[in-house]
Coordinates of C-alpha atoms in Angstrom, one line a residue:
M1027 CA 0.0 0.0 0.0
P1028 CA 1.9 3.1 -1.2
H1029 CA 2.2 6.1 1.0
V1030 CA -0.1 9.0 0.0
P1031 CA 1.2 12.5 0.8
Y1032 CA -0.9 14.9 2.9
R1033 CA -1.1 17.4 0.0
R1034 CA -3.4 14.9 -1.7
L1035 CA -6.1 15.7 0.8
V1036 CA -6.0 19.4 -0.3
E1037 CA -6.6 18.3 -3.9
L1038 CA -9.6 16.2 -2.7
S1039 CA -11.4 18.6 -0.4
G1040 CA -9.9 22.1 -1.0
R1041 CA -8.2 24.2 1.7
P1042 CA -11.3 25.8 3.3
F1043 CA -12.6 22.4 4.3
L1044 CA -9.4 21.7 6.2
V1045 CA -9.4 25.0 8.0
V1046 CA -13.1 25.0 8.9
G1047 CA -12.9 21.3 9.9
F1048 CA -10.1 22.1 12.4
L1049 CA -11.7 25.2 13.9
S1050 CA -15.1 23.6 14.3
R1051 CA -13.8 20.8 16.5
L1052 CA -12.3 23.2 19.1
P1053 CA -15.5 23.3 21.1
A1054 CA -15.1 19.7 22.0
S1055 CA -11.8 20.2 23.7
M1056 CA -12.5 23.7 25.0
G1057 CA -15.8 22.6 26.4
Q1058 CA -14.4 19.8 28.5
M1059 CA -11.5 21.7 29.9
G1060 CA -13.5 24.9 30.3
T1061 CA -16.3 23.1 32.2
L1062 CA -13.8 21.3 34.4
T1063 CA -12.0 24.6 35.3
L1064 CA -15.1 26.7 35.6
V1065 CA -16.9 24.4 38.0
S1066 CA -13.8 23.4 40.0
Q1067 CA -13.2 27.1 40.7
T1068 CA -16.8 28.2 41.3
A1069 CA -17.6 25.2 43.5
G1070 CA -14.2 24.9 45.1
S1071 CA -14.0 21.1 44.4
Y1072 CA -12.2 19.1 41.8
A1073 CA -14.8 16.3 42.3
A1074 CA -17.6 18.8 41.4
G1075 CA -15.6 19.9 38.3
G1076 CA -14.9 16.2 37.4
L1077 CA -18.6 15.4 37.8
A1078 CA -19.7 18.3 35.5
A1079 CA -17.1 17.4 32.9
G1080 CA -18.2 13.8 33.3
V1081 CA -21.9 14.6 32.6
L1082 CA -20.8 16.6 29.6
G1083 CA -18.8 13.6 28.4
V1084 CA -21.5 11.0 29.0
S1085 CA -24.2 13.2 27.2
T1086 CA -21.8 13.6 24.3
A1087 CA -21.4 9.9 24.1
L1088 CA -25.1 9.4 24.1
G1089 CA -25.7 12.0 21.5
S1090 CA -23.0 10.9 19.1
P1091 CA -24.6 7.7 17.8
V1092 CA -28.0 9.4 17.8
F1093 CA -26.9 12.2 15.6
G1094 CA -24.7 9.9 13.6
A1095 CA -27.8 7.9 12.6
L1096 CA -29.7 11.1 11.9
T1097 CA -27.0 12.5 9.6
D1098 CA -26.9 9.2 7.7
R1099 CA -30.7 9.5 7.1
Y1100 CA -31.2 13.2 6.6
G1101 CA -27.8 14.5 5.7
Q1102 CA -25.2 16.4 7.7
R1103 CA -26.1 20.0 6.9
R1104 CA -29.3 20.6 8.8
I1105 CA -28.5 18.2 11.6
V1106 CA -25.1 19.8 12.4
L1107 CA -26.6 23.3 12.2
L1108 CA -29.2 22.2 14.8
Q1109 CA -26.6 20.7 17.0
G1110 CA -24.4 23.8 17.0
L1111 CA -27.3 26.1 18.0
A1112 CA -28.6 23.8 20.8
S1113 CA -25.1 23.1 22.2
S1114 CA -24.2 26.8 22.4
L1115 CA -27.4 27.4 24.4
G1116 CA -26.4 24.6 26.7
F1117 CA -23.0 26.2 27.3
V1118 CA -24.6 29.6 28.1
G1119 CA -26.8 27.9 30.6
L1120 CA -23.8 26.2 32.1
V1121 CA -22.1 29.5 32.8
L1122 CA -25.2 31.0 34.3
A1123 CA -25.8 28.0 36.5
A1124 CA -22.2 27.9 37.7
R1125 CA -22.2 31.5 38.6
S1126 CA -25.5 31.2 40.5
G1127 CA -24.5 28.0 42.3
A1128 CA -27.5 26.0 41.0
V1129 CA -25.9 22.6 40.9
G1130 CA -29.0 20.8 39.4
L1131 CA -29.4 23.3 36.6
L1132 CA -25.6 23.2 36.0
L1133 CA -25.7 19.4 35.4
V1134 CA -28.7 19.8 33.1
A1135 CA -27.0 22.5 31.1
A1136 CA -23.9 20.3 30.9
A1137 CA -26.0 17.4 29.6
V1138 CA -27.6 19.6 26.9
A1139 CA -24.3 21.1 25.8
G1140 CA -22.7 17.7 25.5
F1141 CA -25.6 15.9 23.9
F1142 CA -25.9 18.3 21.0
V1143 CA -22.2 19.2 20.4
P1144 CA -21.3 18.2 16.8
Q1145 CA -18.9 15.4 16.4
V1146 CA -16.9 17.1 13.6
G1147 CA -14.2 14.4 13.6
V1148 CA -16.7 11.7 12.8
M1149 CA -18.5 13.7 10.2
A1150 CA -15.2 14.6 8.5
R1151 CA -14.1 11.0 8.4
V1152 CA -17.4 10.1 6.7
R1153 CA -16.9 12.9 4.2
W1154 CA -13.4 11.6 3.4
R1155 CA -14.8 8.2 2.5
A1156 CA -17.2 9.8 0.0
L1157 CA -14.4 12.1 -1.4
V1158 CA -12.0 9.3 -2.3
H1159 CA -14.5 8.0 -4.8
R1160 CA -15.1 11.3 -6.4
P1161 CA -13.1 13.8 -8.5
P1162 CA -11.3 16.4 -6.3
V1163 CA -13.0 19.7 -5.3
H1164 CA -11.0 22.4 -7.0
D1165 CA -9.9 25.3 -4.7
P1166 CA -10.5 28.5 -6.7
S1167 CA -7.6 30.2 -4.9
D1168 CA -5.2 27.5 -6.2
H1169 CA -4.1 28.2 -9.7
R1170 CA -1.7 25.4 -10.1
P1171 CA -2.3 22.7 -12.7
Q1172 CA -4.6 19.9 -11.4
D1173 CA -3.2 17.0 -13.5
H1174 CA -2.6 14.2 -11.0
S1175 CA -3.6 11.2 -13.1
H1176 CA -0.3 9.3 -12.7
Q1177 CA -0.5 9.7 -8.9
R1178 CA -4.1 8.5 -8.8
R1179 CA -3.3 5.4 -10.8
A1180 CA -0.6 4.5 -8.2
E1181 CA -2.8 4.9 -5.1
S1182 CA -5.7 2.9 -3.8
P1183 CA -8.7 4.3 -1.9
E1184 CA -7.4 2.5 1.2
S1185 CA -4.1 4.3 1.0
V1186 CA -5.8 7.7 0.7
L1187 CA -8.1 6.9 3.6
S1188 CA -5.1 5.9 5.7
T1189 CA -3.6 9.3 5.2
A1190 CA -7.0 11.0 5.7
Y1191 CA -7.5 9.2 9.0
A1192 CA -4.0 10.0 10.1
Y1193 CA -4.7 13.6 9.3
E1194 CA -8.0 13.6 11.2
S1195 CA -6.3 12.1 14.3
I1196 CA -3.5 14.7 14.0
V1197 CA -6.0 17.6 13.9
D1198 CA -8.0 16.0 16.7
E1199 CA -4.9 16.1 18.8
L1200 CA -4.0 19.6 17.7
G1201 CA -7.5 20.6 18.7
F1202 CA -7.0 19.1 22.1
V1203 CA -3.7 21.0 22.3
L1204 CA -5.0 24.4 21.2
G1205 CA -8.4 24.0 23.1
P1206 CA -7.0 23.5 26.6
A1207 CA -4.2 26.0 25.9
L1208 CA -6.8 28.7 24.9
V1209 CA -8.8 27.9 28.1
G1210 CA -5.6 28.1 30.1
I1211 CA -4.7 31.5 28.7
M1212 CA -8.2 32.8 29.2
V1213 CA -8.3 31.6 32.8
A1214 CA -4.8 33.0 33.5
V1215 CA -5.6 36.5 32.2
G1216 CA -9.3 36.6 32.9
D1217 CA -12.1 34.3 33.8
P1218 CA -13.1 30.7 32.9
S1219 CA -16.6 31.9 31.9
V1220 CA -15.0 33.7 29.0
A1221 CA -13.5 30.4 27.8
V1222 CA -16.8 28.6 28.0
L1223 CA -18.7 31.4 26.2
S1224 CA -16.1 31.4 23.5
V1225 CA -17.1 27.8 22.8
C1226 CA -20.6 29.2 21.9
A1227 CA -19.1 31.6 19.3
L1228 CA -17.0 28.8 17.7
L1229 CA -20.1 26.5 17.5
L1230 CA -22.2 29.2 15.8
V1231 CA -19.6 30.4 13.4
F1232 CA -17.4 27.5 12.4
G1233 CA -19.8 24.8 13.3
S1234 CA -22.2 26.4 10.8
A1235 CA -19.5 26.8 8.2
F1236 CA -18.6 23.1 8.5
A1237 CA -22.3 22.1 8.2
M1238 CA -22.7 24.2 5.0
H1239 CA -19.4 23.2 3.3
P1240 CA -20.0 21.5 -0.1
T1241 CA -18.5 18.3 1.1
G1242 CA -21.5 17.8 3.3
A1243 CA -23.7 17.3 0.3
I1244 CA -21.8 14.4 -1.3
V1245 CA -22.2 12.0 1.6
P1246 CA -24.7 9.3 0.5
R1247 CA -27.8 9.0 2.7
G1248 CA -29.2 5.7 3.9
G1249 CA -32.9 5.0 3.6
A1250 CA -35.0 4.1 6.6
G1251 CA -35.6 0.6 5.2
R1252 CA -32.1 0.0 4.1
R1253 CA -30.8 -3.1 5.9
G1254 CA -27.9 -5.4 5.2
P1255 CA -26.6 -8.6 6.9
R1256 CA -24.8 -7.9 10.1
G1257 CA -21.2 -8.9 10.6
P1258 CA -19.6 -10.4 13.7
A1259 CA -19.9 -8.0 16.6
G1260 CA -16.8 -9.2 18.5
G1261 CA -14.4 -7.0 16.6
L1262 CA -16.4 -3.9 17.0
V1263 CA -16.8 -4.5 20.7
M1264 CA -13.1 -5.0 21.1
V1265 CA -12.3 -1.7 19.3
S1266 CA -15.0 0.2 21.2
V1267 CA -13.6 -1.0 24.6
A1268 CA -10.1 0.0 23.4
M1269 CA -11.4 3.5 22.7
F1270 CA -13.2 3.5 26.1
A1271 CA -9.9 2.8 27.7
L1272 CA -8.3 5.6 25.8
G1273 CA -11.1 7.9 27.0
C1274 CA -10.3 6.8 30.6
L1275 CA -6.7 7.9 30.0
F1276 CA -7.8 11.3 28.7
G1277 CA -10.2 11.9 31.6
S1278 CA -7.9 10.8 34.4
L1279 CA -4.9 12.6 32.9
Q1280 CA -6.7 15.9 32.5
T1281 CA -8.0 15.8 36.0
A1282 CA -4.6 14.8 37.4
T1283 CA -3.0 17.7 35.5
T1284 CA -5.6 20.1 36.9
S1285 CA -4.8 18.9 40.4
F1286 CA -1.1 19.0 39.9
A1287 CA -1.1 22.6 38.7
G1288 CA -3.5 23.6 41.5
E1289 CA -1.3 22.0 44.2
R1290 CA 1.6 24.1 42.9
G1291 CA -0.4 27.3 43.0
D1292 CA -0.9 27.7 39.3
P1293 CA -4.3 26.3 38.3
G1294 CA -4.4 28.4 35.1
L1295 CA -1.5 26.4 33.8
A1296 CA -3.4 23.1 33.7
G1297 CA -4.7 23.6 30.2
L1298 CA -1.2 24.6 28.9
L1299 CA 0.4 21.6 30.6
Y1300 CA -2.2 19.2 29.3
A1301 CA -1.7 20.6 25.8
L1302 CA 1.8 19.1 25.8
S1303 CA 0.4 15.6 25.6
G1304 CA -1.5 16.6 22.5
I1305 CA 1.7 18.0 20.9
G1306 CA 3.5 14.8 21.4
S1307 CA 0.5 12.9 20.1
A1308 CA 0.2 15.0 17.0
L1309 CA 3.9 14.7 16.2
A1310 CA 3.8 11.0 16.5
G1311 CA 0.5 10.7 14.5
Y1312 CA 2.1 12.5 11.6
G1313 CA 4.3 9.5 10.9
V1314 CA 1.7 6.8 11.2
P1315 CA 1.0 6.5 7.4
R1316 CA 4.7 5.8 7.0
L1317 CA 4.6 2.7 9.2
P1318 CA 5.4 -0.5 7.3
A1319 CA 2.3 -1.9 5.6
G1320 CA 3.1 -5.4 6.7
W1321 CA 3.0 -4.4 10.4
G1322 CA -0.3 -5.9 11.7
L1323 CA -2.8 -3.6 13.3
L1324 CA -3.2 -5.7 16.4
A1325 CA 0.5 -5.9 16.9
R1326 CA 0.7 -2.1 16.5
L1327 CA -2.1 -1.6 19.1
R1328 CA -0.3 -3.8 21.6
L1329 CA 3.0 -2.0 21.2
F1330 CA 1.6 1.5 21.7
A1331 CA -0.4 0.4 24.7
L1332 CA 2.6 -1.3 26.2
L1333 CA 4.9 1.7 25.7
M1334 CA 2.6 3.8 27.8
L1335 CA 3.4 1.9 31.0
P1336 CA 7.1 3.0 31.3
L1337 CA 6.3 6.4 29.6
S1338 CA 3.8 7.2 32.4
L1339 CA 6.4 6.9 35.2
P1340 CA 7.8 10.4 34.8
L1341 CA 4.4 11.9 35.7
V1342 CA 4.4 10.0 39.0
L1343 CA 8.0 11.0 39.8
A1344 CA 8.0 14.6 38.5
P1345 CA 8.4 17.2 41.3
T1346 CA 8.0 20.3 39.2
L1347 CA 5.7 21.7 36.5
V1348 CA 8.5 21.5 34.0
G1349 CA 9.2 17.8 34.7
Y1350 CA 5.5 17.0 34.7
G1351 CA 5.1 18.8 31.3
A1352 CA 8.0 16.8 29.8
G1353 CA 6.3 13.6 31.0
L1354 CA 3.1 14.6 29.3
L1355 CA 4.9 15.4 26.0
V1356 CA 6.5 11.9 26.0
L1357 CA 3.4 10.0 27.0
G1358 CA 1.5 11.7 24.3
T1359 CA 3.6 10.1 21.6
C1360 CA 1.6 6.9 21.9
M1361 CA -1.9 8.4 21.9
A1362 CA -2.5 9.3 18.3
P1363 CA -0.9 6.1 16.9
Y1364 CA -3.2 4.1 19.3
M1365 CA -6.2 6.1 18.2
I1366 CA -5.4 5.9 14.4
T1367 CA -4.9 2.2 14.8
C1368 CA -8.4 1.8 16.3
F1369 CA -10.1 3.8 13.5
T1370 CA -8.3 1.7 10.9
L1371 CA -9.2 -1.5 12.8
V1372 CA -12.9 -0.7 12.8
E1373 CA -12.8 -0.7 9.0
R1374 CA -11.4 -4.2 9.0
V1375 CA -13.9 -5.7 11.5
V1376 CA -17.3 -4.4 10.2
R1377 CA -19.1 -4.6 6.9
P1378 CA -18.8 -1.5 4.7
E1379 CA -22.5 -0.7 5.1
Q1380 CA -22.1 -0.7 8.9
L1381 CA -19.1 1.6 8.9
G1382 CA -20.8 4.9 9.5
A1383 CA -22.7 3.7 12.6
A1384 CA -19.6 1.9 13.8
T1385 CA -17.4 4.9 13.4
S1386 CA -19.8 7.0 15.4
L1387 CA -19.5 4.6 18.4
L1388 CA -15.8 5.2 18.8
P1389 CA -15.9 8.8 20.0
A1390 CA -19.0 7.9 22.1
T1391 CA -17.0 5.3 24.0
V1392 CA -14.1 7.7 24.4
N1393 CA -16.4 10.2 26.0
I1394 CA -17.9 7.6 28.3
G1395 CA -14.4 6.6 29.3
Y1396 CA -13.5 10.3 29.9
A1397 CA -16.6 10.8 32.0
V1398 CA -16.0 7.7 34.2
A1399 CA -12.3 8.4 34.7
A1400 CA -12.7 12.2 35.2
S1401 CA -15.2 11.6 38.0
V1402 CA -13.1 8.8 39.7
A1403 CA -9.9 10.8 39.3
G1404 CA -11.6 13.9 40.7
A1405 CA -12.8 12.1 43.8
A1406 CA -9.3 10.5 44.2
S1407 CA -7.7 13.9 43.9
D1408 CA -9.9 15.4 46.6
A1409 CA -9.1 12.4 48.9
S1410 CA -5.4 11.8 48.2
G1411 CA -4.1 14.7 46.1
T1412 CA -2.5 14.4 42.7
G1413 CA -1.1 11.0 43.6
G1414 CA -4.7 9.6 43.8
A1415 CA -5.5 11.0 40.4
L1416 CA -2.3 9.6 38.8
A1417 CA -3.2 6.2 40.2
T1418 CA -6.3 6.4 38.0
V1419 CA -4.1 7.3 35.0
I1420 CA -2.0 4.1 35.6
G1421 CA -5.3 2.1 35.9
A1422 CA -6.4 3.4 32.5
I1423 CA -3.2 2.4 30.9
V1424 CA -3.4 -1.1 32.4
L1425 CA -6.9 -1.4 30.9
M1426 CA -5.6 -0.3 27.5
N1427 CA -3.0 -3.1 27.7
A1428 CA -5.6 -5.7 28.8
V1429 CA -7.8 -4.9 25.8
A1430 CA -5.0 -4.8 23.3
W1431 CA -3.5 -8.1 24.4
I1432 CA -6.4 -10.2 25.6
G1433 CA -9.1 -8.7 23.4
G1434 CA -6.8 -8.7 20.4
L1435 CA -6.2 -12.5 20.8
L1436 CA -10.0 -13.1 21.0
V1437 CA -10.8 -11.2 17.8
R1438 CA -7.7 -11.6 15.6
H1439 CA -9.6 -14.0 13.3
L1440 CA -12.2 -11.3 12.6
V1441 CA -9.7 -8.7 11.2
R1442 CA -9.7 -8.6 7.4
P1443 CA -6.5 -8.1 5.6
A1444 CA -5.8 -4.8 3.8
T1445 CA -7.0 -4.5 0.2
G1446 CA -5.8 -2.3 -2.6

């Protein structure tokens, strides 16, 4: 399977899609960190912040497959537009409830904001699948010759999708770098409410732009009566649990980082510190399409999960913010490769007609994992300090290894070989 350069994605979609697709996914990362920071500060409890962020994550997980099915049936444009408006109203309610101390209303607002937040990464991946089978969308601002016939003959749809999925995972990680960093800056110089309200603006402006981009119109819709034979469920269950474990790592690590920065008198640095894990992840994710084609996906998943065990030790031993940040940077180098491998695996374990619904489950399980681990780590931090939260981080990594090694053995016969 030949390597396809990233510039090929520009030829397929046009530059505006890449820009809008990146900016419209910032609300996901800013919303989680903004909610955690806002509620932790206004309530004076990391457990309360973890609970609110957990409710946001669980509701996102519940909404993701619902709206994934709706976009399959009715198209992405009007569904994503509706999501952006409703989610922004939820975040406004979250700020008002946090400031008034109304805990019940705060959790309801967090649930609304999370349930409706658009899953741009999932929607973009679905669009890439449609794009690889169509002529490229010409960018009017690009006046270069568009003759790429020789390159197209040498590439397969799977090789293009491999690069597209790697790109999506990279920008996911960059979003989770820039999002917490922006929240951290806003908290440091102003107020966490500003960070949460900025999420509303991003949803309304760039969420709408993503919804209305021409690529949204080329995704085929499935009819209500369209049914195909179901494939074995074991492979999808294994990948979903693997992503759940990754979500546990995200939730526990973000809470532990918030606690670590708070204990050292600099809570505003939590977002900037956590962003370092995303930088390491994005840098590593860039090279994933260049991995040997003969390297099995399950073997790759096992290796990246295993490497996280020793790479997490610097977080436990670090006495300073600088040392902790370096540990986050190093640990992050396994995150995007693990995530990209999961998204590639799901294509090999489900039937093509099931892929849209299956793909929408992955971010849902990540968010459930985030919610569970953020709540547990928040309670552990209140009880035992950062050490308790870091114990949850180690537990998440142990779970990732159990799924990769034991689950991988159970479903290895269900993984189809690469084609093209």
